[in-house]
Amino acid sequence: MVIHCKMFNNQRKTLAKEYHELYMNNNTETRKNKHLNERERYAIELYLKEKYTVTEIAKRLGRHRRTIEREITRGTIYLQNSDLTYRKEYCADVAQRRYVENGKNKGPRLKIGNDHELVRYIESKIINEKYSPDAVIGQIKAKGLKFKTSICTKTLYNYIDRGDVFLRLTNKYLPVKKDGKKRIYQRVKKIALKNLKGSSIEERPKEVNDRKEYGHWGELSRILCLIKVT
């Protein structure tokens, strides 16, 4: 497979020389237990183009010879010549990209690991029986089912979101939350418990709503009438 690399331009050459001037001329100690940085990779590319040996590059960068060899192997690609032949060449851009990608893959392994039985059980419950992730975990605990791995609801949701843990299970099989609209209830008119023998105020004549006479103003008009009488 051929990987296309950026042309070795003056800017990258300048970065390599800056690193050499700032670091190498003032420090001859070996940098142990530290990863190569991007500037060092540009320097390696420059030195290789200038026909420096691996030992000379390691000495200039203050690195172990084996570190430089592994780095060259990581960043070596095939480039096509004008006569359609191919040549091997170290590319700092490719090496840096591979370094970043490998760094993303580091970290603790998935708890679910190689527990294929648990994976099949979860997929069957959610896909075939329309269970929610929380219901699946709840059923496992309620029935006391034993698997190699024990996970919580939050972890299960994270595995589904990753998209690379289950073979068939994805977010499309999860229950969709409803729109949250409130249900419309019909109001039921009830008679007050203290007025079971009387009539409701809602049964009053329609002309009362015009409030043209005393007494049509509800409790307030009755209070005013009582005040005037007294």
PDB file of C-alpha atoms in Angstrom:
ATOM      1  CA  MET A   1       0.000   0.000   0.000  1.00  0.00           C
ATOM      2  CA  VAL A   2       1.345   3.401  -0.962  1.00  0.00           C
ATOM      3  CA  ILE A   3       0.950   6.286   1.500  1.00  0.00           C
ATOM      4  CA  HIS A   4       1.329   9.755   0.066  1.00  0.00           C
ATOM      5  CA  CYS A   5       3.559  12.034   2.124  1.00  0.00           C
ATOM      6  CA  LYS A   6       3.837  15.818   2.051  1.00  0.00           C
ATOM      7  CA  MET A   7       6.782  17.237   0.182  1.00  0.00           C
ATOM      8  CA  PHE A   8       9.771  18.014   2.356  1.00  0.00           C
ATOM      9  CA  ASN A   9       9.489  21.824   2.319  1.00  0.00           C
ATOM     10  CA  ASN A  10      11.555  24.648   3.776  1.00  0.00           C
ATOM     11  CA  GLN A  11       9.261  25.082   6.777  1.00  0.00           C
ATOM     12  CA  ARG A  12       9.790  21.528   8.006  1.00  0.00           C
ATOM     13  CA  LYS A  13      13.503  21.836   7.335  1.00  0.00           C
ATOM     14  CA  THR A  14      13.580  25.001   9.435  1.00  0.00           C
ATOM     15  CA  LEU A  15      11.804  23.249  12.334  1.00  0.00           C
ATOM     16  CA  ALA A  16      14.382  20.481  12.296  1.00  0.00           C
ATOM     17  CA  LYS A  17      17.290  22.910  12.297  1.00  0.00           C
ATOM     18  CA  GLU A  18      15.723  24.980  15.092  1.00  0.00           C
ATOM     19  CA  TYR A  19      15.429  21.879  17.235  1.00  0.00           C
ATOM     20  CA  HIS A  20      19.043  20.971  16.534  1.00  0.00           C
ATOM     21  CA  GLU A  21      20.277  24.458  17.479  1.00  0.00           C
ATOM     22  CA  LEU A  22      18.129  24.866  20.607  1.00  0.00           C
ATOM     23  CA  TYR A  23      18.612  21.412  22.069  1.00  0.00           C
ATOM     24  CA  MET A  24      21.434  19.398  20.618  1.00  0.00           C
ATOM     25  CA  ASN A  25      24.177  22.020  20.713  1.00  0.00           C
ATOM     26  CA  ASN A  26      23.628  22.525  24.444  1.00  0.00           C
ATOM     27  CA  ASN A  27      22.756  19.024  25.624  1.00  0.00           C
ATOM     28  CA  THR A  28      24.608  15.795  24.957  1.00  0.00           C
ATOM     29  CA  GLU A  29      22.828  13.676  27.587  1.00  0.00           C
ATOM     30  CA  THR A  30      20.574  10.833  26.509  1.00  0.00           C
ATOM     31  CA  ARG A  31      16.870  11.581  27.001  1.00  0.00           C
ATOM     32  CA  LYS A  32      15.594   8.410  28.633  1.00  0.00           C
ATOM     33  CA  ASN A  33      11.956   7.432  29.263  1.00  0.00           C
ATOM     34  CA  LYS A  34      10.606  10.225  27.067  1.00  0.00           C
ATOM     35  CA  HIS A  35       8.713   9.904  23.807  1.00  0.00           C
ATOM     36  CA  LEU A  36       9.996  11.456  20.626  1.00  0.00           C
ATOM     37  CA  ASN A  37       8.240  14.716  19.827  1.00  0.00           C
ATOM     38  CA  GLU A  38       7.210  16.154  16.475  1.00  0.00           C
ATOM     39  CA  ARG A  39      10.293  18.354  16.104  1.00  0.00           C
ATOM     40  CA  GLU A  40      12.560  15.360  16.635  1.00  0.00           C
ATOM     41  CA  ARG A  41      10.734  13.462  13.911  1.00  0.00           C
ATOM     42  CA  TYR A  42      11.289  16.330  11.481  1.00  0.00           C
ATOM     43  CA  ALA A  43      14.956  16.299  12.484  1.00  0.00           C
ATOM     44  CA  ILE A  44      15.191  12.557  11.796  1.00  0.00           C
ATOM     45  CA  GLU A  45      13.692  13.080   8.345  1.00  0.00           C
ATOM     46  CA  LEU A  46      16.181  15.866   7.636  1.00  0.00           C
ATOM     47  CA  TYR A  47      19.186  13.842   8.810  1.00  0.00           C
ATOM     48  CA  LEU A  48      18.144  10.811   6.765  1.00  0.00           C
ATOM     49  CA  LYS A  49      17.875  12.965   3.650  1.00  0.00           C
ATOM     50  CA  GLU A  50      21.353  14.277   4.377  1.00  0.00           C
ATOM     51  CA  LYS A  51      22.618  10.665   4.564  1.00  0.00           C
ATOM     52  CA  TYR A  52      23.334  10.549   8.298  1.00  0.00           C
ATOM     53  CA  THR A  53      23.593   7.075   9.810  1.00  0.00           C
ATOM     54  CA  VAL A  54      21.282   5.873  12.587  1.00  0.00           C
ATOM     55  CA  THR A  55      24.132   6.090  15.092  1.00  0.00           C
ATOM     56  CA  GLU A  56      24.896   9.690  14.126  1.00  0.00           C
ATOM     57  CA  ILE A  57      21.212  10.662  14.348  1.00  0.00           C
ATOM     58  CA  ALA A  58      20.902   9.058  17.783  1.00  0.00           C
ATOM     59  CA  LYS A  59      23.953  10.964  18.993  1.00  0.00           C
ATOM     60  CA  ARG A  60      22.676  14.285  17.652  1.00  0.00           C
ATOM     61  CA  LEU A  61      19.232  13.826  19.219  1.00  0.00           C
ATOM     62  CA  GLY A  62      20.547  12.440  22.484  1.00  0.00           C
ATOM     63  CA  ARG A  63      18.585   9.233  22.001  1.00  0.00           C
ATOM     64  CA  HIS A  64      19.369   5.551  22.107  1.00  0.00           C
ATOM     65  CA  ARG A  65      20.188   3.997  18.763  1.00  0.00           C
ATOM     66  CA  ARG A  66      17.379   1.444  19.133  1.00  0.00           C
ATOM     67  CA  THR A  67      14.844   4.252  19.685  1.00  0.00           C
ATOM     68  CA  ILE A  68      15.781   5.827  16.358  1.00  0.00           C
ATOM     69  CA  GLU A  69      15.568   2.467  14.580  1.00  0.00           C
ATOM     70  CA  ARG A  70      12.050   1.826  15.890  1.00  0.00           C
ATOM     71  CA  GLU A  71      10.993   5.333  14.928  1.00  0.00           C
ATOM     72  CA  ILE A  72      12.303   4.932  11.373  1.00  0.00           C
ATOM     73  CA  THR A  73      10.414   1.644  11.066  1.00  0.00           C
ATOM     74  CA  ARG A  74       7.215   3.319  12.270  1.00  0.00           C
ATOM     75  CA  GLY A  75       7.415   6.188   9.792  1.00  0.00           C
ATOM     76  CA  THR A  76       8.762   4.395   6.721  1.00  0.00           C
ATOM     77  CA  ILE A  77       6.443   4.456   3.696  1.00  0.00           C
ATOM     78  CA  TYR A  78       6.594   3.645  -0.007  1.00  0.00           C
ATOM     79  CA  LEU A  79       6.765   6.556  -2.446  1.00  0.00           C
ATOM     80  CA  GLN A  80       6.393   6.298  -6.183  1.00  0.00           C
ATOM     81  CA  ASN A  81       9.178   7.517  -8.443  1.00  0.00           C
ATOM     82  CA  SER A  82       8.736   9.156 -11.820  1.00  0.00           C
ATOM     83  CA  ASP A  83       9.582   5.854 -13.541  1.00  0.00           C
ATOM     84  CA  LEU A  84       6.724   4.127 -11.626  1.00  0.00           C
ATOM     85  CA  THR A  85       9.114   2.311  -9.307  1.00  0.00           C
ATOM     86  CA  TYR A  86       8.867   2.601  -5.536  1.00  0.00           C
ATOM     87  CA  ARG A  87      11.313   3.626  -2.858  1.00  0.00           C
ATOM     88  CA  LYS A  88      11.257   3.446   0.938  1.00  0.00           C
ATOM     89  CA  GLU A  89      11.419   6.740   2.770  1.00  0.00           C
ATOM     90  CA  TYR A  90      10.855   8.005   6.298  1.00  0.00           C
ATOM     91  CA  CYS A  91       8.067  10.591   6.603  1.00  0.00           C
ATOM     92  CA  ALA A  92       7.764  12.583   9.838  1.00  0.00           C
ATOM     93  CA  ASP A  93       4.100  13.412   9.179  1.00  0.00           C
ATOM     94  CA  VAL A  94       3.154   9.752   8.875  1.00  0.00           C
ATOM     95  CA  ALA A  95       5.203   8.812  11.937  1.00  0.00           C
ATOM     96  CA  GLN A  96       3.548  11.536  14.008  1.00  0.00           C
ATOM     97  CA  ARG A  97       0.065  10.505  12.871  1.00  0.00           C
ATOM     98  CA  ARG A  98       0.712   6.857  13.713  1.00  0.00           C
ATOM     99  CA  TYR A  99       2.100   7.854  17.097  1.00  0.00           C
ATOM    100  CA  VAL A 100      -1.072   9.817  17.913  1.00  0.00           C
ATOM    101  CA  GLU A 101      -3.340   6.998  16.707  1.00  0.00           C
ATOM    102  CA  ASN A 102      -1.493   4.425  18.796  1.00  0.00           C
ATOM    103  CA  GLY A 103      -1.791   6.692  21.821  1.00  0.00           C
ATOM    104  CA  LYS A 104      -5.577   6.753  21.484  1.00  0.00           C
ATOM    105  CA  ASN A 105      -5.703   2.961  21.713  1.00  0.00           C
ATOM    106  CA  LYS A 106      -4.010   2.916  25.096  1.00  0.00           C
ATOM    107  CA  GLY A 107      -5.922   2.570  28.341  1.00  0.00           C
ATOM    108  CA  PRO A 108      -7.724  -0.093  30.370  1.00  0.00           C
ATOM    109  CA  ARG A 109      -9.401  -2.943  28.531  1.00  0.00           C
ATOM    110  CA  LEU A 110     -13.166  -3.186  28.309  1.00  0.00           C
ATOM    111  CA  LYS A 111     -14.765  -4.822  31.336  1.00  0.00           C
ATOM    112  CA  ILE A 112     -16.936  -6.960  29.110  1.00  0.00           C
ATOM    113  CA  GLY A 113     -13.739  -8.426  27.630  1.00  0.00           C
ATOM    114  CA  ASN A 114     -14.329 -11.822  26.034  1.00  0.00           C
ATOM    115  CA  ASP A 115     -17.627 -12.497  27.794  1.00  0.00           C
ATOM    116  CA  HIS A 116     -19.447 -13.512  24.611  1.00  0.00           C
ATOM    117  CA  GLU A 117     -22.286 -15.113  26.551  1.00  0.00           C
ATOM    118  CA  LEU A 118     -23.155 -11.798  28.213  1.00  0.00           C
ATOM    119  CA  VAL A 119     -22.936  -9.988  24.872  1.00  0.00           C
ATOM    120  CA  ARG A 120     -25.361 -12.430  23.241  1.00  0.00           C
ATOM    121  CA  TYR A 121     -27.741 -12.209  26.200  1.00  0.00           C
ATOM    122  CA  ILE A 122     -27.836  -8.393  26.104  1.00  0.00           C
ATOM    123  CA  GLU A 123     -28.309  -8.296  22.332  1.00  0.00           C
ATOM    124  CA  SER A 124     -31.143 -10.825  22.500  1.00  0.00           C
ATOM    125  CA  LYS A 125     -32.996  -8.956  25.235  1.00  0.00           C
ATOM    126  CA  ILE A 126     -32.710  -5.504  23.673  1.00  0.00           C
ATOM    127  CA  ILE A 127     -33.084  -6.406  19.979  1.00  0.00           C
ATOM    128  CA  ASN A 128     -35.550  -9.305  20.118  1.00  0.00           C
ATOM    129  CA  GLU A 129     -37.505  -8.670  23.317  1.00  0.00           C
ATOM    130  CA  LYS A 130     -37.360  -4.851  23.224  1.00  0.00           C
ATOM    131  CA  TYR A 131     -35.809  -4.489  26.681  1.00  0.00           C
ATOM    132  CA  SER A 132     -34.145  -1.258  27.726  1.00  0.00           C
ATOM    133  CA  PRO A 133     -30.510  -1.439  28.930  1.00  0.00           C
ATOM    134  CA  ASP A 134     -31.625  -0.667  32.475  1.00  0.00           C
ATOM    135  CA  ALA A 135     -34.233  -3.452  32.329  1.00  0.00           C
ATOM    136  CA  VAL A 136     -31.611  -5.949  31.133  1.00  0.00           C
ATOM    137  CA  ILE A 137     -29.238  -5.137  33.989  1.00  0.00           C
ATOM    138  CA  GLY A 138     -32.150  -5.228  36.433  1.00  0.00           C
ATOM    139  CA  GLN A 139     -33.237  -8.665  35.241  1.00  0.00           C
ATOM    140  CA  ILE A 140     -29.711 -10.044  35.530  1.00  0.00           C
ATOM    141  CA  LYS A 141     -29.574  -8.909  39.158  1.00  0.00           C
ATOM    142  CA  ALA A 142     -33.143  -9.998  39.979  1.00  0.00           C
ATOM    143  CA  LYS A 143     -32.673 -13.511  38.602  1.00  0.00           C
ATOM    144  CA  GLY A 144     -29.145 -13.825  39.945  1.00  0.00           C
ATOM    145  CA  LEU A 145     -27.718 -14.694  36.534  1.00  0.00           C
ATOM    146  CA  LYS A 146     -23.993 -15.354  36.572  1.00  0.00           C
ATOM    147  CA  PHE A 147     -21.643 -14.140  33.850  1.00  0.00           C
ATOM    148  CA  LYS A 148     -17.903 -13.635  33.707  1.00  0.00           C
ATOM    149  CA  THR A 149     -18.398  -9.874  33.787  1.00  0.00           C
ATOM    150  CA  SER A 150     -20.625  -7.638  35.878  1.00  0.00           C
ATOM    151  CA  ILE A 151     -21.493  -4.207  34.449  1.00  0.00           C
ATOM    152  CA  CYS A 152     -23.848  -1.408  35.448  1.00  0.00           C
ATOM    153  CA  THR A 153     -26.447   0.409  33.353  1.00  0.00           C
ATOM    154  CA  LYS A 154     -24.169   3.390  32.690  1.00  0.00           C
ATOM    155  CA  THR A 155     -21.380   1.128  31.420  1.00  0.00           C
ATOM    156  CA  LEU A 156     -23.805  -0.685  29.120  1.00  0.00           C
ATOM    157  CA  TYR A 157     -24.981   2.611  27.621  1.00  0.00           C
ATOM    158  CA  ASN A 158     -21.334   3.617  27.069  1.00  0.00           C
ATOM    159  CA  TYR A 159     -20.607   0.330  25.280  1.00  0.00           C
ATOM    160  CA  ILE A 160     -23.602   0.829  22.989  1.00  0.00           C
ATOM    161  CA  ASP A 161     -22.521   4.414  22.222  1.00  0.00           C
ATOM    162  CA  ARG A 162     -19.016   3.227  21.270  1.00  0.00           C
ATOM    163  CA  GLY A 163     -20.408   1.203  18.404  1.00  0.00           C
ATOM    164  CA  ASP A 164     -17.548  -1.328  18.382  1.00  0.00           C
ATOM    165  CA  VAL A 165     -18.437  -3.604  21.303  1.00  0.00           C
ATOM    166  CA  PHE A 166     -21.556  -5.393  20.041  1.00  0.00           C
ATOM    167  CA  LEU A 167     -21.949  -7.014  16.644  1.00  0.00           C
ATOM    168  CA  ARG A 168     -25.596  -6.063  16.075  1.00  0.00           C
ATOM    169  CA  LEU A 169     -26.659  -3.805  18.929  1.00  0.00           C
ATOM    170  CA  THR A 170     -26.633  -0.068  18.187  1.00  0.00           C
ATOM    171  CA  ASN A 171     -28.464   3.005  19.443  1.00  0.00           C
ATOM    172  CA  LYS A 172     -31.286   2.481  16.952  1.00  0.00           C
ATOM    173  CA  TYR A 173     -32.556  -0.461  19.029  1.00  0.00           C
ATOM    174  CA  LEU A 174     -32.880   1.604  22.206  1.00  0.00           C
ATOM    175  CA  PRO A 175     -36.330   2.813  23.301  1.00  0.00           C
ATOM    176  CA  VAL A 176     -37.107   6.309  22.059  1.00  0.00           C
ATOM    177  CA  LYS A 177     -38.251   8.809  24.650  1.00  0.00           C
ATOM    178  CA  LYS A 178     -41.710  10.229  24.007  1.00  0.00           C
ATOM    179  CA  ASP A 179     -42.240  13.884  23.139  1.00  0.00           C
ATOM    180  CA  GLY A 180     -43.323  14.634  26.711  1.00  0.00           C
ATOM    181  CA  LYS A 181     -46.700  16.208  25.872  1.00  0.00           C
ATOM    182  CA  LYS A 182     -49.090  16.208  28.787  1.00  0.00           C
ATOM    183  CA  ARG A 183     -52.246  14.186  28.530  1.00  0.00           C
ATOM    184  CA  ILE A 184     -55.456  16.227  28.307  1.00  0.00           C
ATOM    185  CA  TYR A 185     -57.927  15.282  31.016  1.00  0.00           C
ATOM    186  CA  GLN A 186     -61.638  16.149  31.028  1.00  0.00           C
ATOM    187  CA  ARG A 187     -62.564  18.159  34.057  1.00  0.00           C
ATOM    188  CA  VAL A 188     -65.178  16.540  36.263  1.00  0.00           C
ATOM    189  CA  LYS A 189     -67.523  18.882  38.122  1.00  0.00           C
ATOM    190  CA  LYS A 190     -68.129  17.899  41.709  1.00  0.00           C
ATOM    191  CA  ILE A 191     -70.484  19.262  44.361  1.00  0.00           C
ATOM    192  CA  ALA A 192     -68.815  20.577  47.482  1.00  0.00           C
ATOM    193  CA  LEU A 193     -69.072  18.166  50.404  1.00  0.00           C
ATOM    194  CA  LYS A 194     -70.582  20.890  52.602  1.00  0.00           C
ATOM    195  CA  ASN A 195     -73.290  21.678  50.046  1.00  0.00           C
ATOM    196  CA  LEU A 196     -74.587  18.249  49.086  1.00  0.00           C
ATOM    197  CA  LYS A 197     -78.258  19.332  49.414  1.00  0.00           C
ATOM    198  CA  GLY A 198     -77.846  22.662  47.678  1.00  0.00           C
ATOM    199  CA  SER A 199     -77.185  23.618  44.065  1.00  0.00           C
ATOM    200  CA  SER A 200     -73.830  24.417  42.551  1.00  0.00           C
ATOM    201  CA  ILE A 201     -72.885  28.000  41.685  1.00  0.00           C
ATOM    202  CA  GLU A 202     -72.270  26.813  38.145  1.00  0.00           C
ATOM    203  CA  GLU A 203     -76.000  26.073  37.828  1.00  0.00           C
ATOM    204  CA  ARG A 204     -76.975  29.756  38.227  1.00  0.00           C
ATOM    205  CA  PRO A 205     -78.944  31.456  35.418  1.00  0.00           C
ATOM    206  CA  LYS A 206     -77.001  32.911  32.511  1.00  0.00           C
ATOM    207  CA  GLU A 207     -78.344  36.456  33.113  1.00  0.00           C
ATOM    208  CA  VAL A 208     -76.418  36.509  36.383  1.00  0.00           C
ATOM    209  CA  ASN A 209     -73.233  36.823  34.348  1.00  0.00           C
ATOM    210  CA  ASP A 210     -74.389  40.304  33.228  1.00  0.00           C
ATOM    211  CA  ARG A 211     -74.319  41.490  36.886  1.00  0.00           C
ATOM    212  CA  LYS A 212     -77.106  44.051  36.437  1.00  0.00           C
ATOM    213  CA  GLU A 213     -78.692  43.496  39.863  1.00  0.00           C
ATOM    214  CA  TYR A 214     -77.478  43.220  43.417  1.00  0.00           C
ATOM    215  CA  GLY A 215     -76.560  39.694  44.304  1.00  0.00           C
ATOM    216  CA  HIS A 216     -75.105  39.002  40.893  1.00  0.00           C
ATOM    217  CA  TRP A 217     -71.623  39.878  42.118  1.00  0.00           C
ATOM    218  CA  GLY A 218     -71.132  36.759  44.179  1.00  0.00           C
ATOM    219  CA  GLU A 219     -69.960  36.718  47.768  1.00  0.00           C
ATOM    220  CA  LEU A 220     -68.567  40.261  47.621  1.00  0.00           C
ATOM    221  CA  SER A 221     -71.975  41.806  46.857  1.00  0.00           C
ATOM    222  CA  ARG A 222     -73.549  39.861  49.709  1.00  0.00           C
ATOM    223  CA  ILE A 223     -70.955  41.176  52.138  1.00  0.00           C
ATOM    224  CA  LEU A 224     -71.538  44.755  50.978  1.00  0.00           C
ATOM    225  CA  CYS A 225     -75.297  44.314  51.391  1.00  0.00           C
ATOM    226  CA  LEU A 226     -74.860  43.038  54.929  1.00  0.00           C
ATOM    227  CA  ILE A 227     -72.648  46.008  55.773  1.00  0.00           C
ATOM    228  CA  LYS A 228     -75.267  48.477  54.491  1.00  0.00           C
ATOM    229  CA  VAL A 229     -78.074  46.762  56.406  1.00  0.00           C
ATOM    230  CA  THR A 230     -76.178  46.782  59.673  1.00  0.00           C
TER     231      THR A 230
END
